CSV table of C-alpha atoms in Angstrom, one decimal:
chain,number,residue,atom,x,y,z
S,31,MET,CA,2.8,20.8,39.0
S,32,LEU,CA,1.5,22.2,35.7
S,33,ALA,CA,3.7,19.8,33.8
S,34,LEU,CA,2.5,16.8,35.8
S,35,LEU,CA,-1.1,17.9,35.2
S,36,GLY,CA,-0.5,18.2,31.5
S,37,PHE,CA,1.2,14.8,31.1
S,38,LEU,CA,-1.6,13.2,33.1
S,39,MET,CA,-4.2,14.9,31.0
S,40,VAL,CA,-2.7,13.6,27.8
S,41,PHE,CA,-2.2,10.1,29.2
S,42,VAL,CA,-5.8,9.9,30.4
S,43,PHE,CA,-7.0,11.3,27.0
S,44,MET,CA,-5.1,8.7,25.0
S,45,PHE,CA,-6.0,5.8,27.2
S,46,LEU,CA,-9.7,6.5,27.0
S,47,ILE,CA,-9.8,6.9,23.2
S,48,MET,CA,-7.4,4.0,22.5
S,49,THR,CA,-9.3,1.6,24.7
S,50,GLY,CA,-12.6,2.7,23.3
S,51,ARG,CA,-14.1,4.0,26.6
S,52,LEU,CA,-14.7,7.4,25.1
S,53,SER,CA,-15.1,8.7,21.5
S,54,ALA,CA,-12.4,11.1,20.3
S,55,LEU,CA,-15.0,13.9,20.1
S,56,ILE,CA,-16.2,13.6,23.7
S,57,ALA,CA,-12.7,13.0,25.1
S,58,LEU,CA,-11.3,16.1,23.4
S,59,ILE,CA,-13.9,18.3,25.2
S,60,VAL,CA,-14.4,16.6,28.5
S,61,ILE,CA,-10.9,15.6,29.5
S,62,PRO,CA,-9.1,19.1,29.1
S,63,VAL,CA,-12.1,20.8,30.8
S,64,LEU,CA,-11.9,18.4,33.7
S,65,PHE,CA,-8.2,18.9,34.2
S,66,ALA,CA,-8.4,22.6,33.7
S,67,VAL,CA,-10.9,22.7,36.6
S,68,ILE,CA,-8.6,20.5,38.7
S,69,GLY,CA,-5.7,22.9,38.0
S,70,GLY,CA,-7.8,25.9,39.2
S,71,PHE,CA,-8.5,27.5,35.8
S,72,ALA,CA,-12.3,27.2,35.9
S,73,SER,CA,-12.8,30.9,35.6
S,74,ASP,CA,-10.7,31.1,32.5
S,75,LEU,CA,-12.3,28.1,30.7
S,76,GLY,CA,-14.4,30.2,28.4
S,77,PRO,CA,-11.8,32.4,26.9
S,78,MET,CA,-9.3,29.5,26.6
S,79,LEU,CA,-11.9,27.3,24.7
S,80,ILE,CA,-12.8,30.2,22.4
S,81,ASP,CA,-9.1,31.0,21.6
S,82,GLY,CA,-8.4,27.5,20.7
S,83,ILE,CA,-11.5,27.1,18.5
S,84,ASN,CA,-10.7,30.5,16.8
S,85,GLN,CA,-7.3,29.2,15.8
S,86,LEU,CA,-8.7,26.2,14.2
S,87,ALA,CA,-11.8,27.8,12.7
S,88,PRO,CA,-10.3,28.4,9.3
S,89,THR,CA,-9.2,24.8,9.1
S,90,GLY,CA,-12.7,23.6,10.0
S,91,VAL,CA,-14.2,25.8,7.3
S,92,MET,CA,-11.7,24.6,4.8
S,93,LEU,CA,-12.3,20.9,5.6
S,94,MET,CA,-16.1,21.3,5.4
S,95,PHE,CA,-16.1,22.7,2.0
S,96,ALA,CA,-13.3,20.5,0.8
S,97,ILE,CA,-15.3,17.3,1.8
S,98,LEU,CA,-18.3,18.7,0.0
S,99,TYR,CA,-16.2,19.6,-3.1
S,100,PHE,CA,-14.7,16.2,-3.4
S,101,GLY,CA,-17.9,14.5,-2.5
S,102,ILE,CA,-19.5,16.3,-5.5
S,103,MET,CA,-16.7,15.2,-7.7
S,104,ILE,CA,-17.0,11.5,-6.6
S,105,ASP,CA,-20.8,11.6,-7.1
S,106,ALA,CA,-20.3,13.1,-10.6
S,107,GLY,CA,-17.9,10.3,-11.5
S,108,LEU,CA,-14.7,12.2,-11.8
S,109,PHE,CA,-12.6,9.4,-10.3
S,110,ASP,CA,-14.4,6.5,-12.0
S,111,PRO,CA,-11.9,6.4,-15.0
S,112,VAL,CA,-8.9,6.5,-12.6
S,113,VAL,CA,-10.2,3.7,-10.4
S,114,GLY,CA,-11.1,1.7,-13.5
S,115,ALA,CA,-7.6,2.1,-14.9
S,116,ILE,CA,-6.0,1.3,-11.6
S,117,LEU,CA,-8.1,-1.7,-11.1
S,118,LYS,CA,-7.2,-2.9,-14.6
S,119,ALA,CA,-3.5,-2.4,-14.0
S,120,VAL,CA,-3.4,-4.1,-10.6
S,121,LYS,CA,-5.5,-6.9,-11.9
S,122,GLY,CA,-7.2,-7.5,-8.5
S,123,ASP,CA,-3.8,-8.1,-6.7
S,124,PRO,CA,-3.8,-6.7,-3.1
S,125,LEU,CA,0.0,-6.4,-3.2
S,126,LYS,CA,-0.1,-4.2,-6.3
S,127,ILE,CA,-3.0,-2.2,-4.9
S,128,ILE,CA,-1.2,-1.3,-1.6
S,129,VAL,CA,2.2,-0.6,-3.2
S,130,GLY,CA,0.3,1.6,-5.6
S,131,THR,CA,-1.3,3.4,-2.7
S,132,ALA,CA,2.1,4.2,-1.3
S,133,VAL,CA,3.5,5.5,-4.6
S,134,LEU,CA,0.3,7.6,-5.1
S,135,ALA,CA,0.5,9.1,-1.6
S,136,LEU,CA,4.2,9.9,-1.8
S,137,VAL,CA,3.8,11.6,-5.2
S,138,VAL,CA,0.7,13.6,-4.5
S,139,SER,CA,1.9,14.7,-1.0
S,140,LEU,CA,5.0,16.4,-2.5
S,141,ASP,CA,2.8,19.5,-2.7
S,142,GLY,CA,3.1,19.6,1.1
S,143,ASP,CA,-0.6,19.5,1.7
S,144,GLY,CA,-1.8,16.4,3.6
S,145,THR,CA,-5.4,17.3,3.3
S,146,THR,CA,-5.3,17.2,-0.6
S,147,THR,CA,-3.3,14.1,-0.5
S,148,TYR,CA,-5.8,12.2,1.7
S,149,MET,CA,-8.7,13.4,-0.5
S,150,ILE,CA,-7.1,12.2,-3.7
S,151,THR,CA,-5.6,9.0,-2.3
S,152,ILE,CA,-8.7,7.8,-0.4
S,153,SER,CA,-11.1,8.8,-3.1
S,154,ALA,CA,-9.1,6.8,-5.7
S,155,MET,CA,-8.1,3.8,-3.7
S,156,LEU,CA,-10.9,3.1,-1.1
S,157,PRO,CA,-13.2,1.4,-3.7
S,158,LEU,CA,-10.5,-1.1,-4.5
S,159,TYR,CA,-10.0,-2.0,-0.9
S,160,GLN,CA,-13.7,-2.3,-0.3
S,161,ARG,CA,-14.2,-4.4,-3.5
S,162,LEU,CA,-11.5,-6.9,-2.5
S,163,GLY,CA,-12.4,-7.0,1.2
S,164,MET,CA,-9.0,-5.7,2.2
S,165,ASN,CA,-8.2,-4.5,5.7
S,166,PRO,CA,-9.6,-1.0,5.8
S,167,LEU,CA,-6.9,0.3,8.2
S,168,MET,CA,-4.1,-0.3,5.7
S,169,LEU,CA,-5.2,2.4,3.4
S,170,PRO,CA,-5.1,5.4,5.9
S,171,CYS,CA,-2.0,3.9,7.4
S,172,ILE,CA,0.0,4.0,4.2
S,173,ALA,CA,-1.4,7.3,3.2
S,174,ILE,CA,-0.4,9.0,6.5
S,175,MET,CA,3.0,7.4,6.4
S,176,GLY,CA,3.6,8.9,2.9
S,177,VAL,CA,2.5,12.3,4.0
S,178,GLY,CA,4.7,12.0,7.1
S,179,VAL,CA,7.8,11.7,4.8
S,180,THR,CA,7.1,14.4,2.3
S,181,ASN,CA,5.8,16.8,5.0
S,182,LEU,CA,9.5,17.8,5.5
S,183,THR,CA,9.5,19.8,2.2
S,184,PRO,CA,10.2,23.5,2.8
S,185,TRP,CA,6.6,24.3,1.8
S,186,GLY,CA,5.1,21.6,4.0
S,187,GLY,CA,5.0,23.5,7.3
S,188,PRO,CA,7.3,21.9,9.9
S,189,THR,CA,10.5,22.7,8.2
S,190,ALA,CA,9.5,26.3,7.8
S,191,ARG,CA,8.6,26.5,11.5
S,192,ALA,CA,12.0,25.0,12.6
S,193,VAL,CA,13.9,27.4,10.2
S,194,SER,CA,12.0,30.4,11.5
S,195,ALA,CA,12.2,29.4,15.2
S,196,LEU,CA,16.0,29.1,15.0
S,197,LYS,CA,16.6,31.8,12.4
S,198,LEU,CA,18.4,29.4,10.1
S,199,ASP,CA,18.9,29.1,6.3
S,200,MET,CA,16.3,26.8,4.7
S,201,SER,CA,18.8,25.1,2.4
S,202,GLU,CA,21.1,24.3,5.3
S,203,VAL,CA,18.2,22.4,7.0
S,204,PHE,CA,16.3,20.9,4.2
S,205,VAL,CA,18.9,19.8,1.5
S,206,PRO,CA,20.8,17.4,3.9
S,207,LEU,CA,17.5,15.9,4.9
S,208,VAL,CA,16.8,14.7,1.3
S,209,PRO,CA,18.5,11.2,1.9
S,210,ALA,CA,16.5,10.7,5.0
S,211,MET,CA,13.3,11.5,3.1
S,212,ILE,CA,14.3,8.9,0.4
S,213,GLY,CA,15.0,6.4,3.2
S,214,GLY,CA,11.6,7.2,4.7
S,215,ALA,CA,10.0,6.7,1.2
S,216,ILE,CA,11.6,3.4,0.8
S,217,TRP,CA,10.4,2.3,4.2
S,218,VAL,CA,6.8,3.3,3.3
S,219,ILE,CA,6.9,1.2,0.1
S,220,PHE,CA,8.5,-1.7,2.0
S,221,VAL,CA,5.7,-1.6,4.6
S,222,ALA,CA,3.2,-1.4,1.8
S,223,TYR,CA,4.8,-4.5,0.3
S,224,LEU,CA,4.6,-6.4,3.6
S,225,PHE,CA,0.8,-5.4,3.9
S,226,GLY,CA,0.3,-6.5,0.3
S,227,LEU,CA,1.8,-9.9,0.9
S,228,LYS,CA,-0.4,-10.4,4.0
S,229,GLU,CA,-3.5,-9.3,2.2
S,230,ARG,CA,-2.7,-11.4,-0.9
S,231,LYS,CA,-2.4,-14.4,1.3
S,232,ARG,CA,-5.6,-13.6,3.2
S,233,VAL,CA,-8.0,-12.5,0.3
S,234,GLY,CA,-6.2,-13.8,-2.7
S,235,ILE,CA,-6.0,-12.3,-6.1
S,236,LEU,CA,-9.3,-11.3,-7.8
S,237,GLU,CA,-9.2,-12.4,-11.4
S,238,MET,CA,-11.0,-9.7,-13.1
S,239,SER,CA,-11.1,-11.3,-16.5
S,240,LYS,CA,-13.1,-14.3,-15.1
S,241,LEU,CA,-15.9,-12.2,-13.6
S,242,PRO,CA,-19.2,-11.9,-15.3
S,243,LYS,CA,-19.6,-8.7,-17.4
S,244,GLN,CA,-22.1,-7.1,-15.1
S,245,GLN,CA,-19.8,-7.7,-12.0
S,246,LEU,CA,-16.8,-6.5,-13.9
S,247,MET,CA,-18.5,-3.2,-14.6
S,248,VAL,CA,-19.5,-2.8,-11.0
S,249,ALA,CA,-15.9,-3.5,-9.9
S,250,SER,CA,-14.5,-0.9,-12.2
S,251,GLN,CA,-16.6,1.8,-10.6
S,252,GLN,CA,-16.3,3.7,-7.3
S,253,ALA,CA,-17.6,1.6,-4.5
S,254,ALA,CA,-17.6,4.6,-2.2
S,255,THR,CA,-19.9,6.6,-4.5
S,256,VAL,CA,-23.7,6.4,-4.7
S,257,GLU,CA,-24.3,3.7,-7.2
S,258,MET,CA,-27.4,5.2,-8.9
S,259,GLN,CA,-26.3,6.2,-12.4
S,260,GLU,CA,-28.5,9.4,-12.6
S,261,GLU,CA,-26.0,11.1,-10.3
S,262,LYS,CA,-23.1,10.6,-12.7
S,263,ARG,CA,-22.1,13.3,-15.0
S,264,PRO,CA,-20.0,11.6,-17.7
S,265,LYS,CA,-20.4,14.4,-20.2
S,266,LEU,CA,-18.9,16.9,-17.6
S,267,LEU,CA,-15.8,14.7,-16.9
S,268,TRP,CA,-13.3,17.0,-18.5
S,269,VAL,CA,-15.1,20.0,-17.1
S,270,ASN,CA,-14.8,18.6,-13.6
S,271,PHE,CA,-11.2,17.6,-14.3
S,272,GLY,CA,-10.3,21.1,-15.4
S,273,LEU,CA,-12.0,22.6,-12.4
S,274,THR,CA,-10.2,20.2,-10.0
S,275,VAL,CA,-6.8,21.0,-11.7
S,276,LEU,CA,-7.5,24.7,-11.4
S,277,LEU,CA,-8.5,24.3,-7.7
S,278,LEU,CA,-5.3,22.3,-6.9
S,279,THR,CA,-3.2,24.9,-8.8
S,280,GLY,CA,-4.7,27.6,-6.7
S,281,LEU,CA,-3.9,25.7,-3.6
S,282,ILE,CA,-0.3,25.2,-4.6
S,283,MET,CA,0.2,28.8,-5.7
S,284,GLY,CA,-1.6,30.2,-2.7
S,285,VAL,CA,-3.7,32.6,-4.7
S,286,MET,CA,-6.1,32.9,-1.7
S,287,PRO,CA,-6.7,31.3,1.7
S,288,LEU,CA,-7.6,27.6,1.5
S,289,PRO,CA,-11.1,28.1,3.0
S,290,ALA,CA,-11.9,30.6,0.3
S,291,VAL,CA,-10.6,28.3,-2.5
S,292,PHE,CA,-12.7,25.4,-1.4
S,293,MET,CA,-15.8,27.5,-0.8
S,294,ILE,CA,-15.7,28.9,-4.3
S,295,GLY,CA,-14.8,25.5,-5.8
S,296,PHE,CA,-17.7,23.7,-4.1
S,297,ALA,CA,-20.1,26.4,-5.1
S,298,VAL,CA,-19.0,26.3,-8.8
S,299,ALA,CA,-18.9,22.5,-8.8
S,300,ILE,CA,-22.4,21.9,-7.5
S,301,LEU,CA,-23.9,24.5,-9.8
S,302,ILE,CA,-22.2,23.0,-12.8
S,303,ASN,CA,-23.1,19.4,-11.9
S,304,TYR,CA,-26.4,19.7,-10.2
S,305,PRO,CA,-28.1,23.0,-11.3
S,306,ASN,CA,-31.5,21.7,-9.9
S,307,LEU,CA,-32.1,23.0,-6.4
S,308,ASP,CA,-33.5,19.7,-5.1
S,309,ASP,CA,-30.5,17.8,-6.5
S,310,GLN,CA,-28.2,20.3,-4.7
S,311,LYS,CA,-30.0,19.7,-1.4
S,312,GLU,CA,-29.8,15.9,-1.9
S,313,ARG,CA,-26.1,16.0,-2.6
S,314,ILE,CA,-25.3,18.2,0.4
S,315,LYS,CA,-27.5,16.0,2.6
S,316,ALA,CA,-25.7,12.9,1.3
S,317,HIS,CA,-22.3,14.2,2.6
S,318,ALA,CA,-23.6,16.0,5.7
S,319,GLY,CA,-22.7,13.1,8.1
S,320,ASN,CA,-19.1,13.0,6.9
S,321,VAL,CA,-18.8,16.8,7.2
S,322,LEU,CA,-20.3,16.8,10.7
S,323,SER,CA,-18.0,14.0,12.0
S,324,VAL,CA,-14.9,15.6,10.7
S,325,VAL,CA,-15.6,19.3,11.5
S,326,SER,CA,-16.9,18.6,14.9
S,327,LEU,CA,-13.6,16.8,15.8
S,328,VAL,CA,-11.7,19.8,14.5
S,329,PHE,CA,-13.4,22.3,16.8
S,330,ALA,CA,-13.2,19.9,19.7
S,331,ALA,CA,-9.4,19.6,19.0
S,332,GLY,CA,-9.4,23.4,19.2
S,333,ALA,CA,-10.9,23.3,22.7
S,334,PHE,CA,-8.1,20.8,23.7
S,335,THR,CA,-5.3,22.9,22.4
S,336,GLY,CA,-6.8,26.1,23.7
S,337,ILE,CA,-6.8,24.7,27.2
S,338,LEU,CA,-3.4,23.1,26.8
S,339,SER,CA,-1.9,26.5,25.7
S,340,GLY,CA,-4.0,28.8,27.9
S,341,THR,CA,-3.1,27.0,31.1
S,342,GLU,CA,0.5,27.0,30.0
S,343,MET,CA,0.7,23.3,30.6
S,344,VAL,CA,2.4,22.8,27.2
S,345,ASP,CA,5.2,25.3,28.3
S,346,ALA,CA,5.7,23.5,31.6
S,347,MET,CA,5.8,20.1,29.9
S,348,ALA,CA,8.4,21.3,27.4
S,349,ASN,CA,10.7,22.8,30.1
S,350,SER,CA,10.4,19.9,32.4
S,351,LEU,CA,11.4,17.4,29.7
S,352,VAL,CA,14.4,19.4,28.6
S,353,SER,CA,15.6,19.7,32.3
S,354,LEU,CA,15.5,15.9,32.6
S,355,ILE,CA,18.4,15.4,30.1
S,356,PRO,CA,21.6,14.6,32.1
S,357,ASP,CA,24.7,16.6,31.4
S,358,ALA,CA,26.5,13.3,30.4
S,359,LEU,CA,24.1,13.0,27.4
S,360,GLY,CA,24.5,16.6,26.3
S,361,SER,CA,26.7,15.6,23.3
S,362,TYR,CA,23.9,13.3,22.1
S,363,LEU,CA,21.3,16.0,22.0
S,364,PRO,CA,20.7,15.8,18.2
S,365,VAL,CA,19.9,12.1,18.5
S,366,ILE,CA,17.9,12.7,21.7
S,367,THR,CA,16.0,15.5,19.9
S,368,GLY,CA,15.2,13.1,17.0
S,369,ILE,CA,13.8,10.4,19.3
S,370,THR,CA,11.9,12.7,21.6
S,371,SER,CA,10.5,14.7,18.7
S,372,MET,CA,8.1,11.7,18.2
S,373,PRO,CA,6.3,12.0,21.5
S,374,PHE,CA,6.7,15.8,21.8
S,375,THR,CA,5.0,16.6,18.5
S,376,PHE,CA,2.4,13.9,19.2
S,377,PHE,CA,1.4,15.5,22.5
S,378,MET,CA,1.6,19.2,21.3
S,379,SER,CA,1.0,21.1,18.2
S,380,ASN,CA,3.8,21.9,15.8
S,381,ASP,CA,3.6,25.5,16.7
S,382,ALA,CA,4.0,24.8,20.4
S,383,TYR,CA,6.9,22.4,19.8
S,384,TYR,CA,8.9,24.4,17.2
S,385,PHE,CA,8.3,27.9,18.5
S,386,GLY,CA,8.2,27.0,22.3
S,387,MET,CA,10.4,24.0,22.9
S,388,LEU,CA,12.9,23.8,20.0
S,389,PRO,CA,14.6,27.1,20.8
S,390,ILE,CA,15.2,25.8,24.4
S,391,ILE,CA,16.7,22.6,23.2
S,392,ALA,CA,18.9,24.5,20.6
S,393,GLU,CA,20.1,26.8,23.3
S,394,ALA,CA,21.1,23.9,25.5
S,395,ALA,CA,22.9,22.2,22.7
S,396,THR,CA,25.1,25.2,22.0
S,397,ALA,CA,26.7,24.6,25.4
S,398,TYR,CA,28.0,21.3,24.1
S,399,GLY,CA,29.2,22.8,20.8
S,400,ILE,CA,26.3,21.5,18.8
S,401,ASP,CA,25.2,23.6,15.8
S,402,PRO,CA,21.4,24.6,16.1
S,403,VAL,CA,21.1,23.4,12.4
S,404,GLU,CA,21.5,19.8,13.6
S,405,ILE,CA,18.9,20.3,16.3
S,406,ALA,CA,16.5,21.6,13.6
S,407,ARG,CA,17.0,18.6,11.3
S,408,ALA,CA,16.7,16.1,14.1
S,409,SER,CA,13.5,17.7,15.3
S,410,LEU,CA,11.8,17.0,11.9
S,411,VAL,CA,12.1,13.3,11.9
S,412,GLY,CA,9.3,12.8,14.4
S,413,GLN,CA,6.7,14.3,11.9
S,414,PRO,CA,5.4,10.8,10.8
S,415,VAL,CA,4.3,10.2,14.4
S,416,HIS,CA,3.0,13.8,14.8
S,417,LEU,CA,0.4,13.2,12.1
S,418,LEU,CA,-1.2,10.6,14.3
S,419,SER,CA,-1.8,13.2,17.0
S,420,PRO,CA,-5.5,14.0,17.8
S,421,LEU,CA,-4.3,17.6,17.5
S,422,VAL,CA,-3.8,17.3,13.7
S,423,ALA,CA,-7.0,18.4,12.0
S,424,SER,CA,-6.3,16.7,8.6
S,425,THR,CA,-6.1,13.3,10.3
S,426,TYR,CA,-9.8,13.5,11.2
S,427,LEU,CA,-10.5,14.0,7.5
S,428,LEU,CA,-8.4,10.9,6.7
S,429,VAL,CA,-10.2,8.8,9.2
S,430,GLY,CA,-13.6,10.1,8.2
S,431,MET,CA,-13.0,9.4,4.5
S,432,SER,CA,-11.5,6.0,5.2
S,433,LYS,CA,-14.5,5.1,7.4
S,434,VAL,CA,-12.4,3.7,10.3
S,435,ASP,CA,-12.4,4.3,14.0
S,436,PHE,CA,-9.9,6.9,15.2
S,437,GLY,CA,-8.6,4.8,18.2
S,438,GLU,CA,-8.3,1.6,16.1
S,439,PHE,CA,-6.5,3.6,13.4
S,440,GLN,CA,-4.0,4.9,16.0
S,441,LYS,CA,-3.3,1.5,17.5
S,442,PHE,CA,-2.8,-0.1,14.1
S,443,THR,CA,-0.6,2.7,12.6
S,444,ILE,CA,1.6,3.9,15.5
S,445,LYS,CA,4.3,1.3,15.3
S,446,TRP,CA,4.7,1.8,11.5
S,447,THR,CA,5.0,5.5,11.8
S,448,VAL,CA,7.5,5.2,14.6
S,449,GLY,CA,9.4,2.9,12.3
S,450,THR,CA,9.4,5.6,9.6
S,451,SER,CA,10.8,8.1,12.0
S,452,LEU,CA,13.5,5.7,13.3
S,453,VAL,CA,14.5,4.9,9.7
S,454,MET,CA,14.8,8.5,8.8
S,455,LEU,CA,16.9,9.2,11.9
S,456,ALA,CA,19.1,6.2,11.2
S,457,VAL,CA,19.7,7.5,7.6
S,458,SER,CA,20.4,11.0,9.0
S,459,ILE,CA,23.1,9.5,11.3
S,460,VAL,CA,24.7,7.4,8.5
S,461,PHE,CA,24.9,10.4,6.2
S,462,GLY,CA,26.2,12.7,9.0
S,463,VAL,CA,23.1,14.9,8.8
S,464,VAL,CA,22.7,14.3,12.6
S,465,SER,CA,25.9,13.7,14.6
S,466,ILE,CA,26.3,11.0,17.3
């Protein structure tokens, strides 16, 4: 009964936001509360909501100050030279811009942090998309696909969870997956190429050399930033660059928790660039809307996950799905795991899947002589689809920075991320990483 209630809740939630009947923010709160009441958990609603919110509170704080930090850097003009150089290199060609987006996302996301990747990629590339009138959904689509591939690095999170849950050696799980990651990266670049061809045909190639000098200057600047030049800080370019490098180094090395890094980074950045109190208030006010839209979704997602876990719906869903696998298909469990990891990790958090469900699948696989390490590898190929889940906090940052609707973004991107997962699974099968 709990499993049925859980699946129905997820279905109703996805239907409402993808058809535009409810916003993601409202649906994340109203739908789980409604189903918790239907399931007889009304008396426990408060504690479940707070538990879920507490779990995501550090993420919400981190995203708030991260948005403010990069907002200050954009206002000050840190990314203007980068965008100008990229614009000059791609020469107004949508094909080169989108392929460049894919390469940038794949390279930056090797640090395993999707949040940082989204901030850098969207900050650098969004003005080009806006300037050429390109489809705004393509930028976040390519960015999330790139992160979905490199998210399998040992320091990315999912791989560490799979290894920990099944008590395996990291090298046995990760190293064989490298060909699958390469295959996934090639797929991402291929999709970017297809997008580029489509946009080149639709909007054409902007001949930058033929534009008037005034228009060329505007095109080489960040369209996403406030255009008033008094907000730029060209004399502080290298100071801001050094501060950003220092911040990213701190993130990678883990010198302190992410919320603390971005809180300190933001405070230092705004003091350096805008020492005047009125200027500080104006810059914070300018980015307040973006902060509110992202952070409110994160806390709403906490309410959703808190109810899903507190009612034990997620456990019932996992157990019921595993029990549906016929004995005749037992020997195909690695492939089944790879395919089902897409919907499973979409509907539940990585923690719930890897620590709650994966051990059950691995235990069932041993009855058919299948090594748990194969189950661990197969379970990771669904990560590109997982990132589209409304339970992933960083995705709200991506959507917010890209200025697109969450439901429209999901509808546009889902088939391409499924393609990424299937390509990675196919490569894994070909290289014997996952047996069939």
